[in-house]
N, C-alpha and C. Protein backbone atom coordinates (compact mmCIF):
# COMPACT_ATOMS: atom_id res chain seq x y z
N MET A 1 0.64 -1.57 0.00
CA MET A 1 -0.18 -0.07 0.06
C MET A 1 1.09 1.52 -0.25
N LYS A 2 0.46 2.97 -0.90
CA LYS A 2 1.18 3.50 -1.27
C LYS A 2 0.77 4.15 0.34
N PRO A 3 1.94 4.58 1.25
CA PRO A 3 1.46 5.49 2.10
C PRO A 3 0.37 6.76 0.90
N GLY A 4 -0.30 7.26 1.83
CA GLY A 4 -1.21 8.45 1.65
C GLY A 4 -2.25 7.40 1.17
N LYS A 5 -2.53 6.44 0.53
CA LYS A 5 -3.53 5.57 0.00
C LYS A 5 -4.52 5.18 1.65
N ASP A 6 -6.14 6.12 1.60
CA ASP A 6 -6.80 5.20 2.69
C ASP A 6 -6.95 4.22 2.26
N VAL A 7 -6.83 2.71 3.13
CA VAL A 7 -8.09 1.51 3.14
C VAL A 7 -9.30 1.97 3.47
N ILE A 8 -9.69 2.80 4.12
CA ILE A 8 -11.12 2.72 4.73
C ILE A 8 -11.32 4.46 3.61
N ASP A 9 -13.09 3.38 3.03
CA ASP A 9 -13.91 4.54 2.52
C ASP A 9 -14.15 5.62 3.52
N ARG A 10 -14.05 6.87 3.62
CA ARG A 10 -14.40 8.05 4.05
C ARG A 10 -15.09 8.41 2.92
N SER A 11 -15.18 8.57 2.22
CA SER A 11 -15.55 9.46 1.15
C SER A 11 -17.84 9.78 1.55
N GLY A 12 -17.94 10.36 1.25
CA GLY A 12 -19.82 11.17 0.99
C GLY A 12 -20.07 10.84 2.53
N LEU A 13 -18.84 10.80 3.80
CA LEU A 13 -19.91 10.99 5.46
C LEU A 13 -20.33 12.31 5.51
N GLY A 14 -20.81 12.37 5.91
CA GLY A 14 -22.22 13.61 6.67
C GLY A 14 -20.34 14.35 8.07
N ALA A 15 -20.52 15.59 7.93
CA ALA A 15 -19.35 16.62 8.13
C ALA A 15 -19.40 16.55 9.49
N ARG A 16 -18.03 15.47 9.93
CA ARG A 16 -18.30 15.61 11.15
C ARG A 16 -19.65 14.61 12.53
N PHE A 17 -20.21 13.97 11.70
CA PHE A 17 -21.13 12.55 12.00
C PHE A 17 -21.19 12.09 13.26
N TRP A 18 -20.14 11.72 13.88
CA TRP A 18 -19.16 11.28 14.98
C TRP A 18 -20.19 12.19 15.89
N GLU A 19 -20.12 13.55 15.90
CA GLU A 19 -20.33 14.43 16.71
C GLU A 19 -21.81 14.42 16.97
N LYS A 20 -22.86 13.63 15.72
CA LYS A 20 -24.11 14.17 15.75
C LYS A 20 -25.47 12.79 15.91
N LYS A 21 -24.36 11.52 15.81
CA LYS A 21 -24.58 11.04 15.90
C LYS A 21 -24.24 9.73 17.45
N PRO A 22 -25.07 9.08 18.28
CA PRO A 22 -24.50 7.99 18.99
C PRO A 22 -24.14 6.56 18.67
N LEU A 23 -23.32 6.24 18.47
CA LEU A 23 -22.21 5.23 17.93
C LEU A 23 -23.36 3.90 17.89
N ALA A 24 -24.48 3.83 18.61
CA ALA A 24 -24.65 2.84 18.41
C ALA A 24 -25.77 2.70 16.72
N LYS A 25 -25.81 4.56 16.72
CA LYS A 25 -27.03 5.00 15.41
C LYS A 25 -26.09 4.49 13.83
N LEU A 26 -24.30 4.48 13.60
CA LEU A 26 -23.50 4.67 12.96
C LEU A 26 -23.80 3.35 12.11
N SER A 27 -23.46 3.82 11.00
CA SER A 27 -23.56 2.31 9.42
C SER A 27 -22.36 2.02 9.13
N GLN A 28 -22.68 0.88 9.18
CA GLN A 28 -21.09 0.33 8.89
C GLN A 28 -20.30 0.83 8.50
N LYS A 29 -20.16 1.87 7.60
CA LYS A 29 -19.28 2.76 7.13
C LYS A 29 -18.95 3.75 8.00
N GLU A 30 -19.49 4.17 8.85
CA GLU A 30 -19.29 5.24 9.32
C GLU A 30 -18.50 4.89 10.61
N TRP A 31 -18.96 3.35 11.11
CA TRP A 31 -17.78 2.78 12.62
C TRP A 31 -16.44 2.60 11.32
N GLU A 32 -17.03 1.98 9.97
CA GLU A 32 -15.33 1.72 9.88
C GLU A 32 -14.65 2.62 10.09
N ALA A 33 -14.71 4.26 9.43
CA ALA A 33 -14.02 5.56 9.23
C ALA A 33 -13.28 5.84 10.55
N LEU A 34 -14.23 5.94 11.78
CA LEU A 34 -13.42 6.46 13.09
C LEU A 34 -12.19 5.34 13.45
N CYS A 35 -12.08 4.53 12.77
CA CYS A 35 -10.40 3.98 12.79
C CYS A 35 -9.35 4.68 12.42
N ASP A 36 -8.19 4.74 12.79
CA ASP A 36 -7.33 5.75 12.62
C ASP A 36 -6.25 5.51 11.69
N GLY A 37 -6.22 4.05 11.86
CA GLY A 37 -5.79 2.86 10.93
C GLY A 37 -4.17 3.62 12.52
N CYS A 38 -4.25 3.56 13.63
CA CYS A 38 -2.48 3.83 14.26
C CYS A 38 -2.14 2.29 14.59
N GLY A 39 -2.78 0.36 14.39
CA GLY A 39 -2.53 -0.31 14.34
C GLY A 39 -2.21 -0.92 15.83
N LYS A 40 -2.58 -0.01 16.92
CA LYS A 40 -2.43 -0.60 18.11
C LYS A 40 -3.43 -1.54 18.75
N CYS A 41 -3.90 -1.50 18.11
CA CYS A 41 -5.53 -2.51 18.58
C CYS A 41 -5.17 -4.41 18.76
N CYS A 42 -3.85 -3.53 17.81
CA CYS A 42 -3.22 -5.36 16.70
C CYS A 42 -1.92 -5.50 17.78
N LEU A 43 -1.68 -5.35 19.23
CA LEU A 43 -1.04 -5.30 19.80
C LEU A 43 -1.03 -6.08 20.94
N ASN A 44 -0.73 -7.02 20.74
CA ASN A 44 -0.80 -7.82 22.35
C ASN A 44 -0.72 -6.83 23.91
N LYS A 45 -1.17 -7.14 24.39
CA LYS A 45 -1.89 -6.79 25.51
C LYS A 45 -1.54 -7.76 26.88
N LEU A 46 -0.98 -6.50 27.51
CA LEU A 46 -0.56 -8.15 29.15
C LEU A 46 -1.80 -7.71 30.06
N GLU A 47 -2.80 -8.13 30.88
CA GLU A 47 -3.02 -7.48 31.97
C GLU A 47 -3.19 -8.00 33.37
N ASP A 48 -2.82 -7.29 33.92
CA ASP A 48 -2.42 -7.49 35.68
C ASP A 48 -3.73 -7.96 36.39
N GLU A 49 -3.71 -9.35 36.42
CA GLU A 49 -5.42 -9.93 37.23
C GLU A 49 -5.33 -9.50 38.46
N VAL A 50 -5.06 -8.69 38.98
CA VAL A 50 -5.31 -8.30 40.35
C VAL A 50 -5.34 -7.00 39.87
N SER A 51 -5.26 -6.23 39.44
CA SER A 51 -5.78 -4.75 39.37
C SER A 51 -6.18 -4.20 37.90
N GLY A 52 -6.42 -5.60 37.30
CA GLY A 52 -6.55 -5.17 35.25
C GLY A 52 -6.43 -4.19 35.06
N GLU A 53 -5.83 -3.30 35.52
CA GLU A 53 -4.73 -1.87 34.43
C GLU A 53 -4.01 -3.97 33.85
N VAL A 54 -4.36 -2.59 31.86
CA VAL A 54 -3.75 -3.28 31.06
C VAL A 54 -2.79 -2.41 30.38
N ALA A 55 -1.59 -3.42 30.09
CA ALA A 55 0.01 -2.60 29.45
C ALA A 55 -0.48 -3.44 27.99
N LEU A 56 -0.28 -2.08 26.40
CA LEU A 56 0.14 -2.63 25.49
C LEU A 56 1.67 -2.94 24.76
N THR A 57 1.88 -3.55 24.27
CA THR A 57 3.77 -4.31 24.89
C THR A 57 3.38 -4.16 22.69
N ARG A 58 4.69 -4.27 22.32
CA ARG A 58 5.18 -3.44 21.08
C ARG A 58 4.91 -4.94 19.93
N VAL A 59 4.70 -6.19 20.97
CA VAL A 59 4.65 -7.44 19.86
C VAL A 59 3.06 -7.60 19.64
N ALA A 60 3.67 -7.72 18.36
CA ALA A 60 2.19 -6.75 17.19
C ALA A 60 1.89 -8.32 17.04
N CYS A 61 0.08 -8.77 17.10
CA CYS A 61 -0.14 -10.05 15.79
C CYS A 61 0.12 -10.44 14.71
N ARG A 62 0.10 -11.73 14.45
CA ARG A 62 1.38 -12.02 13.44
C ARG A 62 0.71 -11.38 12.06
N LEU A 63 -0.81 -10.91 12.33
CA LEU A 63 -1.25 -10.01 10.77
C LEU A 63 -0.83 -9.18 10.50
N LEU A 64 -0.39 -8.40 11.27
CA LEU A 64 -0.26 -7.40 11.79
C LEU A 64 0.17 -6.63 10.11
N ASP A 65 0.78 -5.60 9.40
CA ASP A 65 1.59 -5.24 8.28
C ASP A 65 1.99 -3.93 9.17
N ASP A 66 3.49 -3.86 9.86
CA ASP A 66 4.32 -3.08 10.43
C ASP A 66 4.26 -1.79 9.56
N SER A 67 4.10 -1.53 7.85
CA SER A 67 4.92 -0.77 7.43
C SER A 67 3.33 0.00 6.82
N SER A 68 2.01 -1.10 6.73
CA SER A 68 1.12 0.13 6.75
C SER A 68 -0.24 -0.04 7.38
N CYS A 69 -0.07 -0.57 9.01
CA CYS A 69 -0.14 -0.51 10.10
C CYS A 69 -2.19 -0.87 10.42
N ARG A 70 -2.02 -1.96 9.47
CA ARG A 70 -3.41 -2.90 8.96
C ARG A 70 -2.79 -3.92 9.12
N CYS A 71 -4.00 -4.37 9.47
CA CYS A 71 -4.30 -6.38 9.19
C CYS A 71 -3.99 -6.51 7.47
N ALA A 72 -3.24 -7.99 7.79
CA ALA A 72 -2.76 -8.08 6.08
C ALA A 72 -4.03 -8.71 5.42
N GLN A 73 -4.73 -9.71 6.61
CA GLN A 73 -6.36 -10.29 6.35
C GLN A 73 -7.47 -10.43 6.50
N TYR A 74 -7.61 -9.05 6.22
CA TYR A 74 -8.71 -8.40 7.67
C TYR A 74 -10.57 -8.64 7.45
N PRO A 75 -10.38 -9.14 6.04
CA PRO A 75 -11.79 -9.74 5.95
C PRO A 75 -11.37 -11.07 6.75
N ILE A 76 -10.52 -11.56 6.14
CA ILE A 76 -10.80 -12.90 7.29
C ILE A 76 -9.76 -13.48 8.10
N ARG A 77 -10.04 -12.51 8.74
CA ARG A 77 -7.94 -12.81 9.97
C ARG A 77 -8.63 -14.07 11.08
N HIS A 78 -10.27 -14.00 11.12
CA HIS A 78 -10.93 -14.64 12.05
C HIS A 78 -10.41 -16.45 11.59
N GLN A 79 -10.04 -16.77 10.26
CA GLN A 79 -9.53 -17.97 10.03
C GLN A 79 -8.45 -17.98 10.42
N PHE A 80 -7.57 -17.31 10.62
CA PHE A 80 -5.90 -17.16 11.41
C PHE A 80 -5.43 -16.52 12.77
N VAL A 81 -7.10 -16.25 13.49
CA VAL A 81 -6.84 -16.27 14.53
C VAL A 81 -8.17 -16.30 15.29
N PRO A 82 -8.80 -16.53 15.32
CA PRO A 82 -10.13 -16.85 16.05
C PRO A 82 -10.23 -15.88 17.14
N GLU A 83 -9.20 -15.47 18.55
CA GLU A 83 -9.96 -14.47 19.44
C GLU A 83 -9.85 -12.79 18.87
N CYS A 84 -9.72 -13.22 17.68
CA CYS A 84 -9.22 -11.39 17.15
C CYS A 84 -10.81 -10.40 17.37
N ILE A 85 -11.46 -9.61 18.08
CA ILE A 85 -12.55 -8.88 18.07
C ILE A 85 -12.64 -8.20 17.41
N VAL A 86 -13.86 -8.51 17.41
CA VAL A 86 -14.77 -8.13 15.83
C VAL A 86 -15.44 -5.88 17.15
N LEU A 87 -14.89 -4.93 16.89
CA LEU A 87 -15.49 -4.23 17.81
C LEU A 87 -16.85 -3.34 17.69
N LYS A 88 -17.33 -3.33 18.09
CA LYS A 88 -19.29 -2.76 17.56
C LYS A 88 -19.54 -2.39 18.46
N PRO A 89 -20.76 -1.33 18.30
CA PRO A 89 -21.55 -0.48 19.82
C PRO A 89 -21.89 -1.51 20.71
N ASP A 90 -22.06 -2.08 19.98
CA ASP A 90 -22.22 -2.75 20.94
C ASP A 90 -21.58 -4.06 22.16
N ASN A 91 -20.74 -4.30 21.69
CA ASN A 91 -19.70 -4.82 22.98
C ASN A 91 -18.63 -4.19 23.28
N LEU A 92 -18.91 -2.31 22.64
CA LEU A 92 -17.94 -1.44 23.11
C LEU A 92 -17.82 -1.61 24.89
N ASP A 93 -19.04 -1.83 25.73
CA ASP A 93 -18.61 -1.10 27.06
C ASP A 93 -18.04 -2.73 27.32
N THR A 94 -17.65 -3.72 27.26
CA THR A 94 -16.69 -5.35 27.71
C THR A 94 -15.90 -4.94 26.79
N HIS A 95 -15.48 -4.12 25.88
CA HIS A 95 -13.82 -4.24 25.23
C HIS A 95 -12.75 -2.84 25.77
N ALA A 96 -14.01 -1.50 25.99
CA ALA A 96 -13.51 -0.32 25.39
C ALA A 96 -11.53 -0.14 26.93
N TYR A 97 -11.87 -0.95 27.66
CA TYR A 97 -11.29 -0.66 28.52
C TYR A 97 -9.69 -0.70 28.25
N TRP A 98 -9.80 -2.43 27.12
CA TRP A 98 -7.98 -2.37 26.65
C TRP A 98 -7.98 -2.03 25.76
N MET A 99 -8.08 -0.66 25.19
CA MET A 99 -8.23 -0.58 23.82
C MET A 99 -6.87 0.23 23.79
N PRO A 100 -6.20 0.62 23.18
CA PRO A 100 -5.36 1.60 22.83
C PRO A 100 -6.02 3.87 23.89
N GLN A 101 -5.44 4.10 24.50
CA GLN A 101 -5.87 5.36 24.96
C GLN A 101 -6.19 6.69 23.63
N THR A 102 -5.48 6.11 22.91
CA THR A 102 -5.31 7.06 21.81
C THR A 102 -6.69 6.51 20.59
N CYS A 103 -7.68 5.79 21.62
CA CYS A 103 -8.42 4.87 20.55
C CYS A 103 -10.34 6.05 19.89
N ALA A 104 -10.21 6.23 19.14
CA ALA A 104 -11.56 6.85 18.36
C ALA A 104 -12.66 6.30 19.22
N TYR A 105 -12.64 4.50 18.62
CA TYR A 105 -13.98 4.18 19.93
C TYR A 105 -14.24 4.68 21.63
N ARG A 106 -12.48 4.27 21.67
CA ARG A 106 -12.73 4.50 23.79
C ARG A 106 -13.06 5.74 23.79
N LEU A 107 -12.92 6.93 23.10
CA LEU A 107 -12.44 8.16 22.86
C LEU A 107 -13.98 9.34 23.02
N LEU A 108 -14.42 8.33 21.53
CA LEU A 108 -16.19 8.37 22.31
C LEU A 108 -17.06 7.75 23.33
N TRP A 109 -17.16 6.99 22.91
CA TRP A 109 -17.62 5.98 24.12
C TRP A 109 -17.37 6.88 25.54
N GLN A 110 -16.03 6.96 26.04
CA GLN A 110 -16.02 8.45 26.50
C GLN A 110 -16.20 9.16 26.67
N GLY A 111 -17.17 10.05 25.68
CA GLY A 111 -17.79 11.02 25.73
C GLY A 111 -16.52 12.40 24.98
N LYS A 112 -15.35 11.81 24.75
CA LYS A 112 -14.46 12.38 24.71
C LYS A 112 -14.14 12.98 22.79
N PRO A 113 -13.79 14.39 22.67
CA PRO A 113 -13.08 14.50 21.18
C PRO A 113 -12.48 13.42 20.77
N LEU A 114 -12.58 13.48 19.00
CA LEU A 114 -10.78 13.01 18.78
C LEU A 114 -10.18 13.64 18.27
N PRO A 115 -8.86 13.37 18.53
CA PRO A 115 -7.31 14.17 18.40
C PRO A 115 -7.41 14.73 17.37
N GLU A 116 -7.16 15.96 17.44
CA GLU A 116 -6.25 16.95 16.16
C GLU A 116 -6.03 16.15 15.16
N TRP A 117 -5.32 14.98 14.82
CA TRP A 117 -4.69 14.09 13.90
C TRP A 117 -5.48 12.75 13.58
N HIS A 118 -7.05 13.16 13.91
CA HIS A 118 -7.55 11.87 13.34
C HIS A 118 -7.62 11.86 11.79
N PRO A 119 -7.42 11.44 11.47
CA PRO A 119 -7.96 11.77 9.22
C PRO A 119 -9.11 12.01 9.77
N LEU A 120 -10.16 11.37 10.45
CA LEU A 120 -11.42 12.33 9.77
C LEU A 120 -11.42 13.94 10.06
N LEU A 121 -10.65 14.54 10.85
CA LEU A 121 -10.02 15.59 10.61
C LEU A 121 -9.20 16.00 9.64
N THR A 122 -7.97 15.55 9.27
CA THR A 122 -6.94 16.38 8.63
C THR A 122 -7.44 15.50 7.11
N GLY A 123 -7.92 14.83 7.41
CA GLY A 123 -8.33 14.51 6.06
C GLY A 123 -7.31 13.79 4.88
N THR A 124 -6.32 13.08 6.01
CA THR A 124 -4.58 12.26 5.08
C THR A 124 -4.87 10.90 5.94
N PRO A 125 -4.71 10.09 5.35
CA PRO A 125 -4.58 9.17 6.64
C PRO A 125 -3.00 8.93 7.05
N GLU A 126 -2.71 9.68 6.63
CA GLU A 126 -1.15 9.37 7.12
C GLU A 126 -0.88 10.36 8.50
N SER A 127 -2.00 10.78 8.30
CA SER A 127 -1.27 12.35 10.02
C SER A 127 -1.20 11.61 11.73
N VAL A 128 -2.18 10.68 10.56
CA VAL A 128 -1.82 9.42 12.49
C VAL A 128 -0.32 8.66 12.77
N HIS A 129 0.41 8.99 11.08
CA HIS A 129 1.94 8.49 11.39
C HIS A 129 2.56 9.74 11.83
N GLU A 130 1.64 10.82 11.40
CA GLU A 130 2.49 11.91 11.31
C GLU A 130 3.16 12.27 12.48
N ALA A 131 1.59 12.55 13.43
CA ALA A 131 2.22 12.31 14.68
C ALA A 131 2.38 11.67 16.21
N GLY A 132 3.42 10.59 14.85
CA GLY A 132 3.81 9.03 16.18
C GLY A 132 2.97 8.95 16.78
N VAL A 133 1.52 8.23 16.63
CA VAL A 133 1.03 7.69 17.22
C VAL A 133 0.80 6.90 17.08
N SER A 134 1.28 5.76 15.80
CA SER A 134 1.02 5.01 15.41
C SER A 134 2.29 3.47 15.58
N VAL A 135 2.30 2.24 14.63
CA VAL A 135 2.89 1.86 15.37
C VAL A 135 3.59 1.67 14.29
N ARG A 136 3.88 2.46 13.00
CA ARG A 136 4.54 1.95 11.52
C ARG A 136 6.43 2.22 12.28
N GLY A 137 6.60 0.81 11.40
CA GLY A 137 8.54 0.79 11.77
C GLY A 137 8.54 -0.07 13.37
N TRP A 138 8.24 -0.41 14.06
CA TRP A 138 8.79 -0.81 15.31
C TRP A 138 7.49 -1.37 16.22
N THR A 139 7.06 -2.83 15.42
CA THR A 139 6.56 -3.46 16.03
C THR A 139 7.60 -4.63 16.16
N VAL A 140 6.94 -5.87 16.93
CA VAL A 140 8.45 -7.07 16.79
C VAL A 140 7.26 -8.15 16.56
N SER A 141 7.01 -9.32 15.20
CA SER A 141 6.12 -9.38 15.23
C SER A 141 5.76 -11.16 16.62
N GLU A 142 4.60 -11.65 17.26
CA GLU A 142 4.47 -12.21 18.03
C GLU A 142 5.57 -13.51 17.73
N PHE A 143 5.68 -13.75 16.59
CA PHE A 143 6.68 -15.80 16.12
C PHE A 143 8.06 -15.47 17.13
N GLU A 144 8.11 -13.58 16.40
CA GLU A 144 9.91 -13.98 16.93
C GLU A 144 10.23 -13.94 19.25
N ILE A 145 8.61 -13.41 19.53
CA ILE A 145 8.67 -12.69 21.58
C ILE A 145 8.55 -14.64 21.73
N ALA A 146 8.65 -15.10 22.85
CA ALA A 146 7.84 -15.69 23.09
C ALA A 146 6.69 -15.58 24.76
N GLU A 147 5.74 -15.20 25.11
CA GLU A 147 4.81 -15.34 25.32
C GLU A 147 5.30 -14.32 27.03
N GLU A 148 6.05 -15.30 26.79
CA GLU A 148 6.61 -14.88 28.76
C GLU A 148 7.29 -14.25 28.56
N ASP A 149 7.96 -13.78 27.59
CA ASP A 149 8.95 -12.32 27.61
C ASP A 149 7.73 -10.78 26.57
N TRP A 150 6.75 -11.37 26.46
CA TRP A 150 6.01 -9.50 26.44
C TRP A 150 6.21 -8.59 26.93
N GLU A 151 6.45 -9.03 28.60
CA GLU A 151 6.73 -8.61 29.44
C GLU A 151 7.46 -6.77 29.02
N ASP A 152 8.94 -7.81 28.78
CA ASP A 152 9.77 -6.78 28.35
C ASP A 152 9.91 -5.97 27.23
N HIS A 153 8.59 -6.27 26.83
CA HIS A 153 8.09 -5.56 25.77
C HIS A 153 7.22 -4.08 25.70
N ILE A 154 6.77 -3.99 26.81
CA ILE A 154 5.51 -3.40 27.45
C ILE A 154 6.28 -1.85 26.84
N ILE A 155 4.85 -1.37 26.95
CA ILE A 155 5.14 -0.17 25.75
C ILE A 155 5.01 1.34 27.00
N ASP A 156 4.70 2.95 26.08
CA ASP A 156 3.50 3.71 26.89
C ASP A 156 2.99 3.86 26.58
N GLU A 157 1.47 4.14 26.83
CA GLU A 157 0.41 4.78 25.99
C GLU A 157 0.53 6.01 26.62
N PRO A 158 0.08 6.70 25.75
CA PRO A 158 -0.08 7.04 24.72
C PRO A 158 0.67 7.48 24.26
N LEU A 159 1.26 7.05 22.73
CA LEU A 159 2.22 7.62 21.83
C LEU A 159 2.25 8.84 22.01
N GLY A 160 2.93 9.48 20.87
CA GLY A 160 2.29 11.23 20.62
C GLY A 160 3.31 11.94 21.44
C-alpha cells in the first residue's frame, strides 16, 4: 500500500457525523471510518489479574503489516486468529478498557473528542503516522518473542 492511500472509504460521509450520532446509530461505513489506522489495537496486551490494568506491548499480532499498520487479512482474519475481537457498538462497553488510550472508539465511548491528528479531521490517513501515534516501523512479531518475554516489550501509552 502506498503511503497516503486510505484503505478506509471515508468518502461521502456527513460532516463531523461522530458528533451528531450516538455510536449505536452509526452506519457500518461510519463505524469503520472511525478507525484512525494506528495499529495499536493489533498489539498484544498484558492484563494484571489483580488490578485489571492493561499494558500494551510492541509485540504485534501475526497479521499486522508493520508498514501500513493494517491487518494483512482483515476480511478473513478470524480464520487465522479466532480470538480477534470484532469491535461493535454493542460490545464496546466490555472491550473499551483494553483499547489504546488514543483510539477513536474508546474516546467517543468516553464522551471525549477525536484527537486533532485523526484522519477524519485532517483528511489524510498519514496524519496518524506524522503525529507519531501509530506503530509504523517498530513492532516485533509474536512469532519472534516468547509469550513469557512479552513483559520486556511493554510500551508507554499514549504514544505521540
